[in-house]
Amino acid sequence: MKTIIVNQNEAGQRLDKLLGKYLNLAGKGFLYKMLRKKNITLNGKKCTGSEKLTQGDEIRLFLSDETIEKFSQVTVQKVKQVKLAIVYEDAHVLLVNKPSGMLSQKARDTDESLVEYVTGYLLDTGALTREDLRSFRPSVCNRLDRNTSGLVAAGKSLAGLQILSEMFRDRSLHKYYLCVAAGTVDKARTIDGYLKKDARTNQVTIHKSPAADSSRIQTEYEPLCSRDGFTLLKVTLITGRTHQIRAHLAFEGHPVAGDYKYGDPAVNEQVKRLYGVRSQMLHSWKLVFPQMPEPLGYLGGRSFQAPVPEEFRRMFPETDGQVAL
């Protein structure tokens, strides 16, 4: 027999969902059969699996140790040791300054990504145990392209993961980017267009008017300073679509320096030769939190910034220490 006391990372979900995590190798048919036969109880009573759990609830599995072991497996992918650039951390939230070249989430089973590095960090620091991973897996709440650097938010608790993910979905959490664009931009603008994605190539095209299967986009940018034919822009995504900033700026004649998918090869070669730039100059710079529900109310109104990469500082020394931003 095994007794499970529901903790804060397990509360708020259905019983059958939690059982599916604990007994992750068992089929749903087996789980519902055990519920019907009262081999699994909730607070000493028969249950159906649809019950919503609260912290402190007691689940009892009247199963042999061999059966529990057979249907339960905790796997942790072994990945290389990576020192995370942590901008902020508390019991629910982790903000990481992701470097260019790192995946936010893996696309294939063999990939290593920020999700795996965060899991390893939390296990190493004792914030999570392997037993905790039976019912809760930390994850990132927003994704950046592999070659985009900057702030990625991860949920350390179920509440943190759920609330932050919703803030990103409904766009109440404000995101600001910095990028280096080709050309001299002398005034702030809000630009409109329509974005169409080719899922096969993972590439998008921008159109001035609606096209089949396209989505309307809006991008707002403000020039901060210009030098040698390049402009440092602060960009706000009014809508958030795949590759929106890079494709939209390129469509407007101001491609992001170092962008090898949507950019200008001559521009990319120039910044590589002059400044050692080898990836796109796009950085998720700042997050501003709205009023937040509990237990994340303490984050309401706060803002966090990720230090800019060295390539930005070489091209625009103004970004050093984020003075004048």
mmCIF file of C-alpha atoms in Angstrom:
data_model
loop_
_atom_site.group_PDB
_atom_site.id
_atom_site.type_symbol
_atom_site.label_atom_id
_atom_site.label_comp_id
_atom_site.label_asym_id
_atom_site.label_seq_id
_atom_site.Cartn_x
_atom_site.Cartn_y
_atom_site.Cartn_z
ATOM 1 C CA MET A 1 0.000 0.000 0.000
ATOM 2 C CA LYS A 2 1.127 3.571 -0.661
ATOM 3 C CA THR A 3 -0.258 6.789 0.813
ATOM 4 C CA ILE A 4 0.033 10.062 -1.088
ATOM 5 C CA ILE A 5 -0.578 13.355 0.714
ATOM 6 C CA VAL A 6 -1.454 15.997 -1.852
ATOM 7 C CA ASN A 7 1.001 18.906 -1.792
ATOM 8 C CA GLN A 8 0.731 22.436 -3.217
ATOM 9 C CA ASN A 9 2.114 21.351 -6.595
ATOM 10 C CA GLU A 10 -0.537 18.623 -6.866
ATOM 11 C CA ALA A 11 -3.586 20.534 -5.591
ATOM 12 C CA GLY A 12 -6.089 21.998 -8.018
ATOM 13 C CA GLN A 13 -6.074 19.143 -10.528
ATOM 14 C CA ARG A 14 -8.333 16.125 -11.011
ATOM 15 C CA LEU A 15 -7.518 12.937 -9.155
ATOM 16 C CA ASP A 16 -7.293 10.862 -12.341
ATOM 17 C CA LYS A 17 -4.772 13.313 -13.814
ATOM 18 C CA LEU A 18 -2.553 13.021 -10.745
ATOM 19 C CA LEU A 19 -2.844 9.224 -10.745
ATOM 20 C CA GLY A 20 -1.764 9.221 -14.387
ATOM 21 C CA LYS A 21 1.423 11.003 -13.330
ATOM 22 C CA TYR A 22 2.193 8.714 -10.392
ATOM 23 C CA LEU A 23 1.370 5.536 -12.303
ATOM 24 C CA ASN A 24 2.601 6.860 -15.645
ATOM 25 C CA LEU A 25 3.075 3.417 -17.226
ATOM 26 C CA ALA A 26 -0.442 2.227 -16.382
ATOM 27 C CA GLY A 27 -3.290 2.602 -18.857
ATOM 28 C CA LYS A 28 -6.393 4.620 -18.045
ATOM 29 C CA GLY A 29 -8.460 1.432 -18.058
ATOM 30 C CA PHE A 30 -6.362 -0.006 -15.224
ATOM 31 C CA LEU A 31 -6.652 3.203 -13.167
ATOM 32 C CA TYR A 32 -10.437 3.426 -13.507
ATOM 33 C CA LYS A 33 -10.791 -0.278 -12.676
ATOM 34 C CA MET A 34 -8.805 0.266 -9.458
ATOM 35 C CA LEU A 35 -11.009 3.242 -8.614
ATOM 36 C CA ARG A 36 -14.197 1.215 -9.166
ATOM 37 C CA LYS A 37 -12.893 -1.628 -7.000
ATOM 38 C CA LYS A 38 -11.884 0.836 -4.215
ATOM 39 C CA ASN A 39 -8.250 -0.188 -4.589
ATOM 40 C CA ILE A 40 -7.643 3.558 -4.814
ATOM 41 C CA THR A 41 -9.435 5.825 -2.321
ATOM 42 C CA LEU A 42 -9.544 9.541 -1.600
ATOM 43 C CA ASN A 43 -9.731 10.574 2.061
ATOM 44 C CA GLY A 44 -10.869 7.065 2.936
ATOM 45 C CA LYS A 45 -13.809 7.077 0.512
ATOM 46 C CA LYS A 46 -14.606 5.589 -2.870
ATOM 47 C CA CYS A 47 -13.873 7.993 -5.718
ATOM 48 C CA THR A 48 -14.356 8.232 -9.469
ATOM 49 C CA GLY A 49 -11.225 10.148 -10.496
ATOM 50 C CA SER A 50 -13.053 13.358 -11.393
ATOM 51 C CA GLU A 51 -12.599 14.854 -7.923
ATOM 52 C CA LYS A 52 -10.627 18.095 -7.741
ATOM 53 C CA LEU A 53 -7.793 17.776 -5.257
ATOM 54 C CA THR A 54 -6.917 20.161 -2.441
ATOM 55 C CA GLN A 55 -3.702 20.363 -0.453
ATOM 56 C CA GLY A 56 -3.651 17.800 2.349
ATOM 57 C CA ASP A 57 -5.976 15.295 0.662
ATOM 58 C CA GLU A 58 -4.993 11.666 1.310
ATOM 59 C CA ILE A 59 -4.862 9.210 -1.588
ATOM 60 C CA ARG A 60 -4.353 5.557 -0.774
ATOM 61 C CA LEU A 61 -3.193 3.000 -3.312
ATOM 62 C CA PHE A 62 -4.129 -0.501 -2.092
ATOM 63 C CA LEU A 63 -1.684 -2.051 -4.523
ATOM 64 C CA SER A 64 1.358 -4.232 -4.001
ATOM 65 C CA ASP A 65 4.798 -2.611 -4.043
ATOM 66 C CA GLU A 66 5.594 -4.693 -7.128
ATOM 67 C CA THR A 67 2.541 -3.329 -8.994
ATOM 68 C CA ILE A 68 3.340 0.276 -8.031
ATOM 69 C CA GLU A 69 6.952 -0.155 -9.112
ATOM 70 C CA LYS A 70 5.877 -1.796 -12.382
ATOM 71 C CA PHE A 71 3.613 1.099 -13.358
ATOM 72 C CA SER A 72 5.668 3.966 -11.954
ATOM 73 C CA GLN A 73 8.832 5.362 -13.495
ATOM 74 C CA VAL A 74 10.657 8.651 -12.930
ATOM 75 C CA THR A 75 13.083 9.581 -15.679
ATOM 76 C CA VAL A 76 15.454 12.518 -15.682
ATOM 77 C CA GLN A 77 17.361 13.177 -18.885
ATOM 78 C CA LYS A 78 21.094 13.332 -18.326
ATOM 79 C CA VAL A 79 22.379 16.592 -19.793
ATOM 80 C CA LYS A 80 25.605 18.545 -19.657
ATOM 81 C CA GLN A 81 26.231 20.881 -16.741
ATOM 82 C CA VAL A 82 25.155 24.412 -17.655
ATOM 83 C CA LYS A 83 25.433 27.425 -15.362
ATOM 84 C CA LEU A 84 22.181 29.352 -15.711
ATOM 85 C CA ALA A 85 22.188 33.163 -15.778
ATOM 86 C CA ILE A 86 19.435 33.647 -13.203
ATOM 87 C CA VAL A 87 17.857 37.100 -13.131
ATOM 88 C CA TYR A 88 15.268 36.364 -10.416
ATOM 89 C CA GLU A 89 14.126 33.386 -8.353
ATOM 90 C CA ASP A 90 11.571 32.690 -5.647
ATOM 91 C CA ALA A 91 9.510 29.688 -4.537
ATOM 92 C CA HIS A 92 7.248 29.834 -7.613
ATOM 93 C CA VAL A 93 9.156 31.570 -10.410
ATOM 94 C CA LEU A 94 12.552 31.416 -12.090
ATOM 95 C CA LEU A 95 13.637 34.062 -14.640
ATOM 96 C CA VAL A 96 16.636 33.068 -16.753
ATOM 97 C CA ASN A 97 18.670 35.096 -19.234
ATOM 98 C CA LYS A 98 18.861 32.513 -22.025
ATOM 99 C CA PRO A 99 21.932 32.778 -24.237
ATOM 100 C CA SER A 100 21.707 32.723 -28.013
ATOM 101 C CA GLY A 101 22.105 29.165 -29.311
ATOM 102 C CA MET A 102 20.138 27.442 -26.522
ATOM 103 C CA LEU A 103 16.745 25.840 -27.177
ATOM 104 C CA SER A 104 13.900 26.971 -24.910
ATOM 105 C CA GLN A 105 12.210 23.568 -25.289
ATOM 106 C CA LYS A 106 13.466 20.519 -27.110
ATOM 107 C CA ALA A 107 12.050 19.627 -30.496
ATOM 108 C CA ARG A 108 13.339 16.033 -30.472
ATOM 109 C CA ASP A 109 13.762 13.502 -27.672
ATOM 110 C CA THR A 110 17.540 13.707 -27.946
ATOM 111 C CA ASP A 111 17.674 17.519 -27.684
ATOM 112 C CA GLU A 112 18.867 19.381 -24.614
ATOM 113 C CA SER A 113 17.035 22.586 -23.764
ATOM 114 C CA LEU A 114 16.519 25.171 -21.062
ATOM 115 C CA VAL A 115 13.740 22.983 -19.600
ATOM 116 C CA GLU A 116 16.209 20.171 -18.882
ATOM 117 C CA TYR A 117 18.806 22.595 -17.518
ATOM 118 C CA VAL A 118 16.217 24.174 -15.190
ATOM 119 C CA THR A 119 15.153 20.719 -13.964
ATOM 120 C CA GLY A 120 18.775 19.809 -13.281
ATOM 121 C CA TYR A 121 19.362 23.094 -11.454
ATOM 122 C CA LEU A 122 16.307 22.620 -9.207
ATOM 123 C CA LEU A 123 17.334 19.047 -8.394
ATOM 124 C CA ASP A 124 20.906 20.153 -7.626
ATOM 125 C CA THR A 125 19.751 22.970 -5.319
ATOM 126 C CA GLY A 126 17.179 20.784 -3.540
ATOM 127 C CA ALA A 127 14.222 22.890 -4.686
ATOM 128 C CA LEU A 128 12.822 19.677 -6.222
ATOM 129 C CA THR A 129 13.406 15.982 -5.567
ATOM 130 C CA ARG A 130 13.121 13.060 -7.968
ATOM 131 C CA GLU A 131 9.999 12.027 -6.034
ATOM 132 C CA ASP A 132 8.466 15.465 -6.734
ATOM 133 C CA LEU A 133 8.954 14.791 -10.447
ATOM 134 C CA ARG A 134 6.390 11.999 -10.259
ATOM 135 C CA SER A 135 3.608 14.595 -10.168
ATOM 136 C CA PHE A 136 5.145 17.903 -11.287
ATOM 137 C CA ARG A 137 7.651 18.898 -13.948
ATOM 138 C CA PRO A 138 9.000 22.456 -14.085
ATOM 139 C CA SER A 139 8.773 24.070 -17.487
ATOM 140 C CA VAL A 140 9.189 27.358 -19.315
ATOM 141 C CA CYS A 141 6.177 29.643 -19.772
ATOM 142 C CA ASN A 142 7.404 31.505 -22.862
ATOM 143 C CA ARG A 143 9.616 30.375 -25.718
ATOM 144 C CA LEU A 144 12.341 32.228 -27.551
ATOM 145 C CA ASP A 145 13.878 31.147 -30.847
ATOM 146 C CA ARG A 146 17.145 29.254 -30.438
ATOM 147 C CA ASN A 147 19.206 32.255 -31.574
ATOM 148 C CA THR A 148 17.244 34.880 -29.627
ATOM 149 C CA SER A 149 18.673 35.681 -26.206
ATOM 150 C CA GLY A 150 17.003 37.050 -23.107
ATOM 151 C CA LEU A 151 14.371 36.534 -20.476
ATOM 152 C CA VAL A 152 12.566 33.210 -20.228
ATOM 153 C CA ALA A 153 10.174 32.603 -17.330
ATOM 154 C CA ALA A 154 9.909 29.140 -15.796
ATOM 155 C CA GLY A 155 7.433 27.824 -13.247
ATOM 156 C CA LYS A 156 8.999 26.180 -10.193
ATOM 157 C CA SER A 157 5.577 25.334 -8.754
ATOM 158 C CA LEU A 158 2.279 24.360 -10.325
ATOM 159 C CA ALA A 159 0.795 27.737 -9.344
ATOM 160 C CA GLY A 160 3.765 29.568 -10.833
ATOM 161 C CA LEU A 161 3.590 27.580 -14.054
ATOM 162 C CA GLN A 162 -0.177 27.962 -14.486
ATOM 163 C CA ILE A 163 -0.412 31.663 -13.629
ATOM 164 C CA LEU A 164 2.605 32.763 -15.650
ATOM 165 C CA SER A 165 1.524 30.706 -18.654
ATOM 166 C CA GLU A 166 -1.881 32.391 -18.576
ATOM 167 C CA MET A 167 -0.249 35.845 -18.326
ATOM 168 C CA PHE A 168 1.759 35.126 -21.470
ATOM 169 C CA ARG A 169 -1.290 33.715 -23.257
ATOM 170 C CA ASP A 170 -3.561 36.689 -22.570
ATOM 171 C CA ARG A 171 -0.677 39.143 -23.156
ATOM 172 C CA SER A 172 -1.258 40.982 -19.863
ATOM 173 C CA LEU A 173 2.427 40.427 -19.065
ATOM 174 C CA HIS A 174 4.296 43.026 -21.128
ATOM 175 C CA LYS A 175 7.416 42.018 -23.064
ATOM 176 C CA TYR A 176 10.020 44.376 -24.499
ATOM 177 C CA TYR A 177 12.837 43.426 -26.854
ATOM 178 C CA LEU A 178 16.032 45.086 -27.994
ATOM 179 C CA CYS A 179 17.338 44.513 -31.494
ATOM 180 C CA VAL A 180 19.896 45.935 -33.876
ATOM 181 C CA ALA A 181 18.284 46.721 -37.242
ATOM 182 C CA ALA A 182 19.970 47.613 -40.495
ATOM 183 C CA GLY A 183 19.524 51.226 -41.602
ATOM 184 C CA THR A 184 18.882 54.471 -39.755
ATOM 185 C CA VAL A 185 15.474 54.612 -38.071
ATOM 186 C CA ASP A 186 14.618 58.133 -36.922
ATOM 187 C CA LYS A 187 11.151 57.839 -35.401
ATOM 188 C CA ALA A 188 8.929 55.467 -33.469
ATOM 189 C CA ARG A 189 6.288 53.572 -35.420
ATOM 190 C CA THR A 190 3.561 50.993 -35.068
ATOM 191 C CA ILE A 191 3.492 48.782 -38.149
ATOM 192 C CA ASP A 192 0.712 46.453 -39.293
ATOM 193 C CA GLY A 193 0.669 43.448 -41.552
ATOM 194 C CA TYR A 194 -0.393 39.861 -42.030
ATOM 195 C CA LEU A 195 1.807 36.889 -41.210
ATOM 196 C CA LYS A 196 1.529 33.490 -42.859
ATOM 197 C CA LYS A 197 3.458 30.501 -41.538
ATOM 198 C CA ASP A 198 4.725 27.520 -43.495
ATOM 199 C CA ALA A 199 4.782 24.749 -40.886
ATOM 200 C CA ARG A 200 6.870 22.503 -43.141
ATOM 201 C CA THR A 201 9.778 24.958 -43.400
ATOM 202 C CA ASN A 202 9.123 26.788 -40.104
ATOM 203 C CA GLN A 203 9.336 30.046 -42.002
ATOM 204 C CA VAL A 204 6.886 32.928 -42.244
ATOM 205 C CA THR A 205 6.019 35.504 -44.884
ATOM 206 C CA ILE A 206 4.599 38.984 -44.319
ATOM 207 C CA HIS A 207 1.816 40.518 -46.414
ATOM 208 C CA LYS A 208 0.339 44.015 -46.502
ATOM 209 C CA SER A 209 -3.204 42.707 -46.903
ATOM 210 C CA PRO A 210 -4.948 39.533 -45.705
ATOM 211 C CA ALA A 211 -3.778 36.293 -47.326
ATOM 212 C CA ALA A 212 -5.116 32.761 -46.997
ATOM 213 C CA ASP A 213 -4.358 31.305 -43.544
ATOM 214 C CA SER A 214 -2.657 34.529 -42.434
ATOM 215 C CA SER A 215 -2.920 36.292 -39.070
ATOM 216 C CA ARG A 216 -2.951 40.031 -38.453
ATOM 217 C CA ILE A 217 0.140 41.344 -36.678
ATOM 218 C CA GLN A 218 1.194 44.617 -35.077
ATOM 219 C CA THR A 219 4.730 45.532 -34.075
ATOM 220 C CA GLU A 220 5.745 48.698 -32.267
ATOM 221 C CA TYR A 221 9.310 49.984 -32.272
ATOM 222 C CA GLU A 222 11.230 52.973 -30.943
ATOM 223 C CA PRO A 223 14.765 53.956 -32.002
ATOM 224 C CA LEU A 224 17.158 54.400 -29.085
ATOM 225 C CA CYS A 225 20.329 55.336 -30.975
ATOM 226 C CA SER A 226 21.937 54.917 -34.402
ATOM 227 C CA ARG A 227 25.525 54.353 -35.487
ATOM 228 C CA ASP A 228 27.335 53.352 -38.686
ATOM 229 C CA GLY A 229 24.134 52.532 -40.562
ATOM 230 C CA PHE A 230 22.528 50.514 -37.760
ATOM 231 C CA THR A 231 19.822 51.390 -35.223
ATOM 232 C CA LEU A 232 19.241 50.004 -31.759
ATOM 233 C CA LEU A 233 15.484 49.526 -31.408
ATOM 234 C CA LYS A 234 13.211 48.867 -28.459
ATOM 235 C CA VAL A 235 10.433 46.643 -29.792
ATOM 236 C CA THR A 236 7.030 45.841 -28.306
ATOM 237 C CA LEU A 237 4.950 42.976 -29.661
ATOM 238 C CA ILE A 238 1.309 44.030 -29.732
ATOM 239 C CA THR A 239 0.555 40.627 -31.219
ATOM 240 C CA GLY A 240 2.871 37.668 -30.766
ATOM 241 C CA ARG A 241 3.431 35.359 -33.720
ATOM 242 C CA THR A 242 6.243 33.064 -34.832
ATOM 243 C CA HIS A 243 9.321 35.058 -35.931
ATOM 244 C CA GLN A 244 7.203 38.224 -35.938
ATOM 245 C CA ILE A 245 9.878 40.794 -35.068
ATOM 246 C CA ARG A 246 12.483 39.418 -37.459
ATOM 247 C CA ALA A 247 10.152 38.931 -40.424
ATOM 248 C CA HIS A 248 8.206 42.161 -39.916
ATOM 249 C CA LEU A 249 11.301 44.371 -39.663
ATOM 250 C CA ALA A 250 12.847 42.666 -42.699
ATOM 251 C CA PHE A 251 9.631 43.325 -44.637
ATOM 252 C CA GLU A 252 9.874 47.009 -43.673
ATOM 253 C CA GLY A 253 13.441 47.203 -44.999
ATOM 254 C CA HIS A 254 15.195 47.054 -41.615
ATOM 255 C CA PRO A 255 16.310 43.417 -41.180
ATOM 256 C CA VAL A 256 17.758 42.331 -37.838
ATOM 257 C CA ALA A 257 21.554 42.210 -37.987
ATOM 258 C CA GLY A 258 22.892 38.659 -37.892
ATOM 259 C CA ASP A 259 19.560 37.090 -38.885
ATOM 260 C CA TYR A 260 20.421 34.321 -41.343
ATOM 261 C CA LYS A 261 16.788 33.361 -42.059
ATOM 262 C CA TYR A 262 15.097 36.703 -42.790
ATOM 263 C CA GLY A 263 18.057 39.071 -42.885
ATOM 264 C CA ASP A 264 20.377 40.539 -45.535
ATOM 265 C CA PRO A 265 23.505 38.419 -46.235
ATOM 266 C CA ALA A 266 25.599 41.546 -46.897
ATOM 267 C CA VAL A 267 24.517 43.083 -43.577
ATOM 268 C CA ASN A 268 25.234 39.837 -41.742
ATOM 269 C CA GLU A 269 28.714 39.643 -43.239
ATOM 270 C CA GLN A 270 29.384 43.269 -42.289
ATOM 271 C CA VAL A 271 28.487 42.864 -38.590
ATOM 272 C CA LYS A 272 30.354 39.568 -38.444
ATOM 273 C CA ARG A 273 33.506 41.213 -39.822
ATOM 274 C CA LEU A 274 33.294 44.457 -37.818
ATOM 275 C CA TYR A 275 31.817 43.278 -34.512
ATOM 276 C CA GLY A 276 32.161 39.487 -34.382
ATOM 277 C CA VAL A 277 28.365 39.026 -34.533
ATOM 278 C CA ARG A 278 27.468 35.422 -35.403
ATOM 279 C CA SER A 279 23.767 35.239 -34.501
ATOM 280 C CA GLN A 280 20.722 37.455 -34.700
ATOM 281 C CA MET A 281 20.837 40.645 -32.647
ATOM 282 C CA LEU A 282 17.489 40.159 -30.932
ATOM 283 C CA HIS A 283 17.218 40.126 -27.144
ATOM 284 C CA SER A 284 14.189 39.624 -24.881
ATOM 285 C CA TRP A 285 15.129 42.484 -22.602
ATOM 286 C CA LYS A 286 12.364 43.330 -20.151
ATOM 287 C CA LEU A 287 9.255 41.796 -18.534
ATOM 288 C CA VAL A 288 6.680 43.917 -16.695
ATOM 289 C CA PHE A 289 4.200 42.002 -14.558
ATOM 290 C CA PRO A 290 0.523 43.050 -14.266
ATOM 291 C CA GLN A 291 -1.479 42.643 -11.093
ATOM 292 C CA MET A 292 -1.166 38.947 -10.279
ATOM 293 C CA PRO A 293 -3.517 36.528 -8.486
ATOM 294 C CA GLU A 294 -2.350 34.759 -5.348
ATOM 295 C CA PRO A 295 0.002 33.219 -4.544
ATOM 296 C CA LEU A 296 1.945 35.428 -7.010
ATOM 297 C CA GLY A 297 0.418 38.729 -5.912
ATOM 298 C CA TYR A 298 3.805 40.014 -4.715
ATOM 299 C CA LEU A 299 4.997 40.161 -8.351
ATOM 300 C CA GLY A 300 2.298 42.624 -9.436
ATOM 301 C CA GLY A 301 3.779 45.768 -10.979
ATOM 302 C CA ARG A 302 7.370 44.549 -10.809
ATOM 303 C CA SER A 303 9.709 44.572 -13.800
ATOM 304 C CA PHE A 304 12.856 42.597 -14.585
ATOM 305 C CA GLN A 305 15.601 43.159 -17.150
ATOM 306 C CA ALA A 306 18.119 40.772 -18.670
ATOM 307 C CA PRO A 307 21.636 42.188 -19.234
ATOM 308 C CA VAL A 308 22.351 42.472 -22.943
ATOM 309 C CA PRO A 309 24.887 40.185 -24.659
ATOM 310 C CA GLU A 310 28.438 41.331 -25.363
ATOM 311 C CA GLU A 311 27.719 41.759 -29.103
ATOM 312 C CA PHE A 312 25.202 44.509 -28.300
ATOM 313 C CA ARG A 313 27.707 46.303 -26.096
ATOM 314 C CA ARG A 314 30.339 46.171 -28.806
ATOM 315 C CA MET A 315 28.013 47.777 -31.349
ATOM 316 C CA PHE A 316 26.267 50.130 -28.929
ATOM 317 C CA PRO A 317 28.266 50.919 -25.754
ATOM 318 C CA GLU A 318 25.143 52.726 -24.477
ATOM 319 C CA THR A 319 23.683 49.353 -23.557
ATOM 320 C CA ASP A 320 26.474 48.638 -21.061
ATOM 321 C CA GLY A 321 24.790 48.606 -17.658
ATOM 322 C CA GLN A 322 21.543 49.489 -19.427
ATOM 323 C CA VAL A 323 22.128 53.228 -18.965
ATOM 324 C CA ALA A 324 19.917 55.301 -21.293
ATOM 325 C CA LEU A 325 17.412 52.508 -21.774
#
